[in-house]
Amino acid sequence: MTAPTTTNPAAPDPDPGEVPGPRSTVLLRRRSRLSAALLFTPGQLALATTVAVVACLLLGVTGFLAGNGQSAALHDAQRDAAQLVGTQELRNDLVSADATATNAFLVGGLEPTEARERYEASLSEAAQAVPSLAATARGAGEAADLATVSDSVQRYAGLVESARANNRQGFPVGAAYLDQASAALRDEVLPTIDEVAVSTSQRVDADMGSVSLAQALLLFVLLALVALGAVQLWLARRTHRVLNTGLAAASVALLVGGVVTVAAVLGGNGVARSVASGPYAATVATSEALSLATDAKSMESFTLIKRGSGADFEESYQTSVAAARVLLDEAEDAMSGNDVGARVPGPAEPLAEWDAKHAEIRELDDGGRWDDAVEAATATGDGSAGAAFAAFSDRAHEDVEATSKEAVDRLGSAATTTQAAAWIALVLGVAGAVAAAAGMNVRLKEYR
């Protein structure tokens, strides 16, 4: 009698050539069917249809992302550039108020009404600007810094009022109060504003860099156009028909969408670069030059207030004016050939005229004619140092206003253009996908 067969648990694994399990069998069958389908025209047409539709959607999505992303970066640059200009204007208002206060202090007794009005106007503009800048600041740190500026400005104004009251009565302690006020401004307020300006400037640079990043997505736009062109070429060779209405419509849609996207994105990047090196750079340089020159005006007054012991203030004056001249040259170079810069003469010439008047004031003071020097420093009539400085300040403010407006307007216009291009690319991409699917479906029906 034959013994029953038993299974050996130590038997070797099945040979690789044996029939696979159920799951592997399903996968193999699917792969076989797909490979077999691609050997025939209907399967190839289905694959070509998928490629054409994906290419259209790829262009639409990447075009939208590129345009929308660049538009957001341009808007950020526009906002941050305006914030930086506002911060610099705040600094200029405070320095202008200090320069007016110190210059009026030289008169002795009750300061001129015009000087008092200029001081109050500058201080009021600064006080109104702080809450607005704090509200639009990006980050709690900047808002907190600007809040401390508001408190310090109130302290500064109180010290100036004490100096003014003592000076009106002829008390020497008034000069000490004025020193404290100026020190509070330069040690507490201006450094904080400068820190905010630096961080804002860094954000503007980062925004400008983000604008150029959108160009990387244009490679996918080009890839989509190539893919659709390859499908159309393959179809023409396979079917021996030159024109497929659906694919032709999809090609037109993608071509238009691609051209619009590329033109808008490259144009937006060009605008950002030209603004950064042109009106924006000129705005920053002119505003900084105005701040330095206005600070030098304060140093001029302090040199006279100290009556023979103001050598340090005179040295600070010379340093500030020299730096202001360099900045104005940079601003002029940035706006060379620009219509905005050509509308009115720049502030460099009146700055030179005021510096020449300052040299005359120093000559009078160094020659022992202190009263004459004070009179020359506080005069505001035609041909005076005050008139020369006012002309410089007015022209600098005009330049800052014109160039900052141009920078903000151009960035805003570019942002709007790229945003519109983003939606055009998306709509045309989807429309192209529908047209491509419809056109390829006509060929598929011929094999059913």
Short mmCIF file of C-alpha atoms in Angstrom, two decimals:
data_model
loop_
_atom_site.label_atom_id
_atom_site.label_comp_id
_atom_site.label_asym_id
_atom_site.label_seq_id
_atom_site.Cartn_x
_atom_site.Cartn_y
_atom_site.Cartn_z
CA MET A 1 0.00 0.00 0.00
CA THR A 2 1.36 3.39 -0.96
CA ALA A 3 2.18 5.77 1.92
CA PRO A 4 0.37 9.13 1.92
CA THR A 5 2.27 12.17 0.65
CA THR A 6 3.21 14.73 3.31
CA THR A 7 4.34 18.31 3.01
CA ASN A 8 7.92 18.94 3.95
CA PRO A 9 8.10 22.18 5.96
CA ALA A 10 11.73 22.54 5.06
CA ALA A 11 11.03 22.40 1.34
CA PRO A 12 12.63 25.16 -0.73
CA ASP A 13 10.68 28.23 -2.00
CA PRO A 14 8.81 27.87 -5.26
CA ASP A 15 10.84 28.43 -8.35
CA PRO A 16 10.65 31.99 -9.70
CA GLY A 17 9.29 30.66 -12.91
CA GLU A 18 6.22 29.21 -11.24
CA VAL A 19 2.81 30.86 -11.54
CA PRO A 20 2.58 33.98 -9.28
CA GLY A 21 -0.12 34.68 -6.73
CA PRO A 22 -3.52 36.28 -7.46
CA ARG A 23 -2.42 39.89 -6.73
CA SER A 24 0.67 39.65 -8.92
CA THR A 25 -1.43 38.09 -11.62
CA VAL A 26 -3.80 41.09 -11.63
CA LEU A 27 -0.91 43.56 -11.87
CA LEU A 28 0.71 41.64 -14.67
CA ARG A 29 -2.56 41.47 -16.58
CA ARG A 30 -3.09 45.23 -16.20
CA ARG A 31 0.41 45.97 -17.42
CA SER A 32 -0.06 43.62 -20.33
CA ARG A 33 -3.33 45.24 -21.29
CA LEU A 34 -1.78 48.75 -21.05
CA SER A 35 1.20 47.72 -23.13
CA ALA A 36 -1.06 46.06 -25.64
CA ALA A 37 -3.31 49.10 -25.80
CA LEU A 38 -0.37 51.40 -26.51
CA LEU A 39 0.58 49.22 -29.47
CA PHE A 40 -2.55 50.35 -31.29
CA THR A 41 -3.70 53.78 -32.40
CA PRO A 42 -6.72 54.15 -30.03
CA GLY A 43 -4.51 53.65 -26.97
CA GLN A 44 -1.93 56.05 -28.31
CA LEU A 45 -4.65 58.60 -29.00
CA ALA A 46 -5.89 58.27 -25.42
CA LEU A 47 -2.37 58.83 -24.10
CA ALA A 48 -1.89 61.81 -26.42
CA THR A 49 -5.19 63.23 -25.19
CA THR A 50 -4.01 62.95 -21.59
CA VAL A 51 -0.71 64.66 -22.43
CA ALA A 52 -2.48 67.51 -24.26
CA VAL A 53 -4.96 68.11 -21.44
CA VAL A 54 -2.25 68.00 -18.77
CA ALA A 55 -0.09 70.39 -20.81
CA CYS A 56 -2.95 72.89 -21.05
CA LEU A 57 -3.72 72.66 -17.34
CA LEU A 58 0.01 72.90 -16.51
CA LEU A 59 0.29 76.16 -18.38
CA GLY A 60 -2.85 77.54 -16.81
CA VAL A 61 -1.86 76.64 -13.25
CA THR A 62 1.80 77.64 -13.48
CA GLY A 63 0.90 80.84 -15.33
CA PHE A 64 -1.58 81.68 -12.58
CA LEU A 65 0.92 80.90 -9.82
CA ALA A 66 3.67 82.91 -11.51
CA GLY A 67 1.51 85.96 -12.16
CA ASN A 68 -0.33 85.85 -8.85
CA GLY A 69 2.87 85.30 -6.86
CA GLN A 70 4.67 88.12 -8.58
CA SER A 71 1.69 90.41 -8.16
CA ALA A 72 1.69 89.74 -4.41
CA ALA A 73 5.45 90.44 -4.23
CA LEU A 74 5.01 93.70 -6.15
CA HIS A 75 2.19 94.76 -3.82
CA ASP A 76 4.41 93.96 -0.83
CA ALA A 77 7.24 96.00 -2.33
CA GLN A 78 4.82 98.86 -2.99
CA ARG A 79 3.53 98.82 0.58
CA ASP A 80 6.94 98.47 2.20
CA ALA A 81 8.46 101.18 0.00
CA ALA A 82 5.68 103.57 1.03
CA GLN A 83 6.24 102.55 4.67
CA LEU A 84 9.96 103.30 4.38
CA VAL A 85 9.31 106.70 2.84
CA GLY A 86 6.84 107.47 5.63
CA THR A 87 9.39 106.43 8.25
CA GLN A 88 12.05 108.66 6.71
CA GLU A 89 9.60 111.54 6.51
CA LEU A 90 8.87 111.07 10.22
CA ARG A 91 12.58 111.36 10.91
CA ASN A 92 12.82 114.45 8.72
CA ASP A 93 9.89 116.11 10.51
CA LEU A 94 11.52 115.56 13.91
CA VAL A 95 14.94 116.75 12.77
CA SER A 96 13.30 119.76 11.11
CA ALA A 97 11.46 120.61 14.33
CA ASP A 98 14.74 120.40 16.24
CA ALA A 99 16.58 122.56 13.71
CA THR A 100 13.84 125.20 13.88
CA ALA A 101 13.81 125.16 17.68
CA THR A 102 17.58 125.55 18.00
CA ASN A 103 17.70 128.27 15.38
CA ALA A 104 14.86 130.19 17.07
CA PHE A 105 16.68 129.85 20.39
CA LEU A 106 19.49 132.02 19.01
CA VAL A 107 17.16 135.01 18.71
CA GLY A 108 16.70 135.22 22.47
CA GLY A 109 13.51 136.25 24.24
CA LEU A 110 10.33 135.52 22.31
CA GLU A 111 11.18 133.61 19.16
CA PRO A 112 9.79 134.77 15.78
CA THR A 113 6.20 133.72 15.10
CA GLU A 114 7.15 132.14 11.77
CA ALA A 115 9.77 129.95 13.42
CA ARG A 116 7.34 128.89 16.12
CA GLU A 117 4.73 127.95 13.53
CA ARG A 118 7.26 125.88 11.55
CA TYR A 119 8.31 124.06 14.70
CA GLU A 120 4.75 123.27 15.71
CA ALA A 121 3.83 122.19 12.18
CA SER A 122 6.80 119.78 11.97
CA LEU A 123 6.12 118.35 15.42
CA SER A 124 2.41 117.97 14.67
CA GLU A 125 3.09 116.13 11.41
CA ALA A 126 5.46 113.81 13.25
CA ALA A 127 2.93 113.12 16.00
CA GLN A 128 0.24 112.30 13.44
CA ALA A 129 2.56 110.07 11.40
CA VAL A 130 3.56 107.78 14.29
CA PRO A 131 0.14 106.09 14.83
CA SER A 132 -0.35 105.67 11.09
CA LEU A 133 3.05 104.05 10.64
CA ALA A 134 2.52 101.84 13.69
CA ALA A 135 -0.82 100.65 12.28
CA THR A 136 0.72 99.65 8.94
CA ALA A 137 3.93 98.21 10.42
CA ARG A 138 4.63 94.56 9.57
CA GLY A 139 5.52 92.94 12.84
CA ALA A 140 4.80 93.63 16.48
CA GLY A 141 8.40 94.70 17.05
CA GLU A 142 8.20 97.68 14.71
CA ALA A 143 4.84 98.75 16.10
CA ALA A 144 6.25 98.62 19.63
CA ASP A 145 9.31 100.63 18.60
CA LEU A 146 7.12 103.30 17.04
CA ALA A 147 5.03 103.41 20.23
CA THR A 148 8.17 104.29 22.19
CA VAL A 149 8.90 107.01 19.64
CA SER A 150 5.57 108.64 20.45
CA ASP A 151 6.40 108.75 24.16
CA SER A 152 9.91 110.08 23.53
CA VAL A 153 8.61 112.81 21.23
CA GLN A 154 6.31 114.04 23.99
CA ARG A 155 9.29 114.16 26.36
CA TYR A 156 11.30 116.04 23.75
CA ALA A 157 8.51 118.57 23.27
CA GLY A 158 8.32 119.15 27.03
CA LEU A 159 12.05 119.85 27.25
CA VAL A 160 11.86 122.28 24.33
CA GLU A 161 9.03 124.13 26.06
CA SER A 162 11.16 124.40 29.22
CA ALA A 163 14.07 125.74 27.15
CA ARG A 164 11.78 128.20 25.41
CA ALA A 165 10.27 129.46 28.68
CA ASN A 166 13.69 130.01 30.28
CA ASN A 167 15.12 131.59 27.13
CA ARG A 168 12.21 134.01 26.99
CA GLN A 169 13.17 135.24 30.46
CA GLY A 170 16.88 135.33 29.66
CA PHE A 171 17.82 132.45 31.99
CA PRO A 172 21.00 130.59 30.90
CA VAL A 173 19.47 127.29 32.04
CA GLY A 174 17.40 127.39 28.85
CA ALA A 175 20.44 126.22 26.87
CA ALA A 176 20.76 123.21 29.19
CA TYR A 177 17.12 122.25 28.56
CA LEU A 178 17.70 122.59 24.82
CA ASP A 179 20.76 120.34 25.10
CA GLN A 180 18.67 117.74 26.94
CA ALA A 181 15.92 117.94 24.32
CA SER A 182 18.36 117.52 21.44
CA ALA A 183 20.15 114.67 23.23
CA ALA A 184 16.82 112.91 23.88
CA LEU A 185 15.97 113.21 20.21
CA ARG A 186 19.31 111.88 18.96
CA ASP A 187 19.85 109.24 21.64
CA GLU A 188 16.32 107.87 22.00
CA VAL A 189 14.10 108.79 19.08
CA LEU A 190 16.24 108.87 15.94
CA PRO A 191 18.08 105.56 16.57
CA THR A 192 14.74 103.80 17.03
CA ILE A 193 13.38 105.29 13.82
CA ASP A 194 16.58 104.31 12.03
CA GLU A 195 16.18 100.71 13.21
CA VAL A 196 12.63 100.62 11.87
CA ALA A 197 13.83 102.14 8.59
CA VAL A 198 16.59 99.53 8.25
CA SER A 199 14.22 96.60 8.83
CA THR A 200 11.72 98.09 6.38
CA SER A 201 14.45 98.60 3.79
CA GLN A 202 15.48 94.96 4.18
CA ARG A 203 11.88 93.91 3.54
CA VAL A 204 11.78 96.00 0.38
CA ASP A 205 14.93 94.26 -0.83
CA ALA A 206 13.40 90.87 -0.01
CA ASP A 207 10.19 91.84 -1.84
CA MET A 208 12.18 92.82 -4.92
CA GLY A 209 13.96 89.46 -4.78
CA SER A 210 10.64 87.61 -4.56
CA VAL A 211 9.48 89.38 -7.72
CA SER A 212 12.24 87.72 -9.72
CA LEU A 213 11.53 84.23 -8.32
CA ALA A 214 8.32 84.01 -10.34
CA GLN A 215 10.40 83.72 -13.49
CA ALA A 216 11.39 80.16 -12.54
CA LEU A 217 7.80 79.01 -13.17
CA LEU A 218 8.06 80.17 -16.78
CA LEU A 219 10.03 76.99 -17.50
CA PHE A 220 6.85 74.99 -16.90
CA VAL A 221 4.95 77.30 -19.25
CA LEU A 222 7.53 76.58 -21.96
CA LEU A 223 7.34 72.85 -21.19
CA ALA A 224 3.55 72.89 -21.63
CA LEU A 225 3.84 74.60 -25.03
CA VAL A 226 6.43 72.07 -26.19
CA ALA A 227 4.31 69.15 -25.01
CA LEU A 228 1.22 70.37 -26.83
CA GLY A 229 3.25 71.03 -29.97
CA ALA A 230 4.66 67.49 -29.82
CA VAL A 231 1.15 66.01 -29.52
CA GLN A 232 -0.06 68.01 -32.50
CA LEU A 233 2.94 66.94 -34.59
CA TRP A 234 2.44 63.29 -33.65
CA LEU A 235 -1.27 63.45 -34.53
CA ALA A 236 -0.58 65.01 -37.90
CA ARG A 237 1.88 62.26 -38.79
CA ARG A 238 -0.35 59.47 -37.46
CA THR A 239 -3.58 60.58 -39.12
CA HIS A 240 -2.05 62.36 -42.12
CA ARG A 241 -4.27 65.33 -41.35
CA VAL A 242 -2.69 68.72 -40.94
CA LEU A 243 -5.38 70.42 -38.89
CA ASN A 244 -7.29 69.31 -35.82
CA THR A 245 -9.71 72.06 -34.86
CA GLY A 246 -9.70 71.28 -31.15
CA LEU A 247 -5.93 71.04 -30.88
CA ALA A 248 -5.52 74.14 -33.02
CA ALA A 249 -7.82 76.09 -30.68
CA ALA A 250 -5.93 74.70 -27.67
CA SER A 251 -2.62 75.71 -29.25
CA VAL A 252 -3.86 79.24 -29.86
CA ALA A 253 -5.15 79.48 -26.28
CA LEU A 254 -1.88 78.21 -24.84
CA LEU A 255 0.22 80.39 -27.10
CA VAL A 256 -1.72 83.50 -26.10
CA GLY A 257 -1.68 82.52 -22.43
CA GLY A 258 2.02 81.75 -22.57
CA VAL A 259 2.92 85.01 -24.31
CA VAL A 260 0.78 87.04 -21.89
CA THR A 261 2.26 85.30 -18.86
CA VAL A 262 5.86 85.53 -20.02
CA ALA A 263 5.49 89.17 -21.05
CA ALA A 264 3.80 90.14 -17.78
CA VAL A 265 6.20 88.27 -15.50
CA LEU A 266 9.34 89.42 -17.30
CA GLY A 267 7.89 92.92 -17.52
CA GLY A 268 7.06 92.92 -13.81
CA ASN A 269 10.60 91.86 -12.99
CA GLY A 270 11.96 94.60 -15.24
CA VAL A 271 9.77 97.19 -13.55
CA ALA A 272 10.90 96.07 -10.11
CA ARG A 273 14.55 96.30 -11.10
CA SER A 274 14.20 99.70 -12.75
CA VAL A 275 12.21 101.09 -9.82
CA ALA A 276 14.73 99.72 -7.31
CA SER A 277 17.64 101.37 -9.10
CA GLY A 278 15.71 104.46 -10.16
CA PRO A 279 12.95 106.35 -8.33
CA TYR A 280 13.07 104.19 -5.20
CA ALA A 281 16.84 104.60 -4.84
CA ALA A 282 16.50 108.34 -5.51
CA THR A 283 13.74 108.67 -2.93
CA VAL A 284 15.77 106.98 -0.21
CA ALA A 285 18.94 108.91 -1.03
CA THR A 286 17.24 112.32 -1.21
CA SER A 287 15.29 111.72 1.99
CA GLU A 288 18.45 110.71 3.84
CA ALA A 289 20.28 113.74 2.44
CA LEU A 290 17.48 116.01 3.66
CA SER A 291 17.68 114.48 7.12
CA LEU A 292 21.45 114.91 7.28
CA ALA A 293 21.35 118.50 6.05
CA THR A 294 18.56 119.39 8.47
CA ASP A 295 20.59 117.89 11.29
CA ALA A 296 23.53 120.00 10.10
CA LYS A 297 21.27 123.05 10.42
CA SER A 298 20.82 122.19 14.09
CA MET A 299 24.58 121.79 14.49
CA GLU A 300 25.08 125.24 12.98
CA SER A 301 22.82 126.74 15.63
CA PHE A 302 24.40 124.78 18.47
CA THR A 303 27.85 125.94 17.39
CA LEU A 304 26.71 129.52 17.92
CA ILE A 305 24.81 128.72 21.13
CA LYS A 306 28.01 127.30 22.65
CA ARG A 307 29.85 130.58 21.88
CA GLY A 308 33.39 129.43 21.26
CA SER A 309 33.12 125.85 22.51
CA GLY A 310 31.17 124.32 19.66
CA ALA A 311 34.00 122.78 17.63
CA ASP A 312 32.41 119.33 17.89
CA PHE A 313 29.13 120.66 16.50
CA GLU A 314 30.95 122.27 13.57
CA GLU A 315 32.72 119.00 12.84
CA SER A 316 29.37 117.20 12.88
CA TYR A 317 28.01 119.86 10.51
CA GLN A 318 30.78 119.27 7.98
CA THR A 319 30.39 115.49 8.16
CA SER A 320 26.63 115.66 7.62
CA VAL A 321 26.81 118.10 4.71
CA ALA A 322 29.51 116.06 2.97
CA ALA A 323 27.40 112.90 3.32
CA ALA A 324 24.31 114.75 2.07
CA ARG A 325 26.15 115.85 -1.05
CA VAL A 326 27.21 112.30 -1.83
CA LEU A 327 23.61 111.09 -1.42
CA LEU A 328 22.25 113.82 -3.67
CA ASP A 329 24.76 112.81 -6.35
CA GLU A 330 23.53 109.22 -6.02
CA ALA A 331 19.93 110.38 -6.34
CA GLU A 332 20.78 112.39 -9.43
CA ASP A 333 22.51 109.40 -11.00
CA ALA A 334 19.52 107.19 -10.19
CA MET A 335 17.14 109.58 -11.92
CA SER A 336 19.35 110.48 -14.88
CA GLY A 337 17.26 110.43 -18.02
CA ASN A 338 14.03 110.20 -16.02
CA ASP A 339 11.25 112.69 -16.67
CA VAL A 340 10.44 113.09 -12.98
CA GLY A 341 14.02 114.02 -12.18
CA ALA A 342 14.13 116.42 -15.13
CA ARG A 343 11.04 118.45 -14.22
CA VAL A 344 12.71 120.61 -11.60
CA PRO A 345 16.36 121.26 -10.69
CA GLY A 346 17.66 119.05 -7.94
CA PRO A 347 18.39 120.20 -4.38
CA ALA A 348 22.19 119.95 -4.71
CA GLU A 349 22.56 123.53 -5.91
CA PRO A 350 20.63 125.22 -3.05
CA LEU A 351 22.48 122.97 -0.59
CA ALA A 352 25.76 124.33 -1.94
CA GLU A 353 24.40 127.89 -1.64
CA TRP A 354 23.41 127.30 1.98
CA ASP A 355 26.81 125.77 2.75
CA ALA A 356 28.45 128.88 1.32
CA LYS A 357 26.28 131.03 3.63
CA HIS A 358 27.32 128.82 6.53
CA ALA A 359 30.97 129.53 5.71
CA GLU A 360 30.19 133.25 5.96
CA ILE A 361 28.52 132.70 9.35
CA ARG A 362 31.54 130.82 10.61
CA GLU A 363 33.83 133.56 9.37
CA LEU A 364 31.85 136.15 11.33
CA ASP A 365 31.82 134.04 14.50
CA ASP A 366 35.50 133.10 14.28
CA GLY A 367 36.29 136.78 13.74
CA GLY A 368 34.71 137.73 17.06
CA ARG A 369 31.47 139.08 15.54
CA TRP A 370 29.11 136.71 17.29
CA ASP A 371 26.06 138.99 17.13
CA ASP A 372 26.51 139.44 13.39
CA ALA A 373 26.91 135.67 12.99
CA VAL A 374 23.68 135.05 14.91
CA GLU A 375 21.86 137.62 12.82
CA ALA A 376 23.11 135.98 9.62
CA ALA A 377 22.12 132.52 10.88
CA THR A 378 18.59 133.55 11.84
CA ALA A 379 17.80 135.83 8.89
CA THR A 380 15.16 134.57 6.45
CA GLY A 381 15.13 137.31 3.79
CA ASP A 382 16.27 136.94 0.19
CA GLY A 383 19.92 135.99 -0.07
CA SER A 384 20.08 134.85 3.55
CA ALA A 385 21.22 131.51 4.95
CA GLY A 386 17.65 130.80 6.05
CA ALA A 387 16.31 131.41 2.54
CA ALA A 388 18.98 129.16 1.02
CA PHE A 389 18.19 126.34 3.42
CA ALA A 390 14.45 126.75 2.85
CA ALA A 391 15.02 126.49 -0.91
CA PHE A 392 17.04 123.32 -0.41
CA SER A 393 14.43 121.80 1.91
CA ASP A 394 11.55 122.62 -0.45
CA ARG A 395 13.29 121.11 -3.47
CA ALA A 396 14.31 118.01 -1.54
CA HIS A 397 10.72 117.50 -0.36
CA GLU A 398 9.46 117.97 -3.93
CA ASP A 399 11.91 115.38 -5.21
CA VAL A 400 11.01 112.87 -2.50
CA GLU A 401 7.32 113.32 -3.19
CA ALA A 402 7.73 112.99 -6.97
CA THR A 403 10.08 110.01 -6.98
CA SER A 404 8.24 108.12 -4.25
CA LYS A 405 4.95 108.59 -6.10
CA GLU A 406 6.52 107.30 -9.30
CA ALA A 407 7.97 104.26 -7.52
CA VAL A 408 4.68 103.38 -5.82
CA ASP A 409 2.62 103.97 -8.98
CA ARG A 410 4.89 101.86 -11.19
CA LEU A 411 4.98 98.97 -8.73
CA GLY A 412 1.21 99.10 -8.34
CA SER A 413 0.66 99.17 -12.10
CA ALA A 414 2.99 96.19 -12.60
CA ALA A 415 1.20 94.28 -9.84
CA THR A 416 -2.16 94.87 -11.51
CA THR A 417 -0.80 93.74 -14.88
CA THR A 418 0.66 90.48 -13.57
CA GLN A 419 -2.50 89.75 -11.61
CA ALA A 420 -4.57 90.14 -14.79
CA ALA A 421 -2.09 87.94 -16.69
CA ALA A 422 -2.43 85.25 -14.03
CA TRP A 423 -6.19 84.97 -14.53
CA ILE A 424 -5.85 85.11 -18.31
CA ALA A 425 -3.39 82.21 -18.20
CA LEU A 426 -5.68 80.17 -15.95
CA VAL A 427 -8.79 80.74 -18.06
CA LEU A 428 -6.98 80.03 -21.33
CA GLY A 429 -5.33 76.95 -19.86
CA VAL A 430 -8.68 75.46 -18.83
CA ALA A 431 -10.25 76.44 -22.15
CA GLY A 432 -7.32 74.89 -23.98
CA ALA A 433 -7.73 71.66 -22.02
CA VAL A 434 -11.41 71.45 -22.97
CA ALA A 435 -10.63 72.20 -26.63
CA ALA A 436 -7.81 69.65 -26.75
CA ALA A 437 -9.98 66.93 -25.22
CA ALA A 438 -12.78 67.68 -27.68
CA GLY A 439 -10.43 67.66 -30.67
CA MET A 440 -8.77 64.39 -29.69
CA ASN A 441 -12.16 62.80 -28.96
CA VAL A 442 -13.12 63.31 -32.61
CA ARG A 443 -10.18 61.14 -33.67
CA LEU A 444 -10.95 58.52 -30.99
CA LYS A 445 -14.51 58.15 -32.30
CA GLU A 446 -13.11 57.07 -35.66
CA TYR A 447 -11.83 53.87 -34.03
CA ARG A 448 -14.97 52.94 -32.16
#
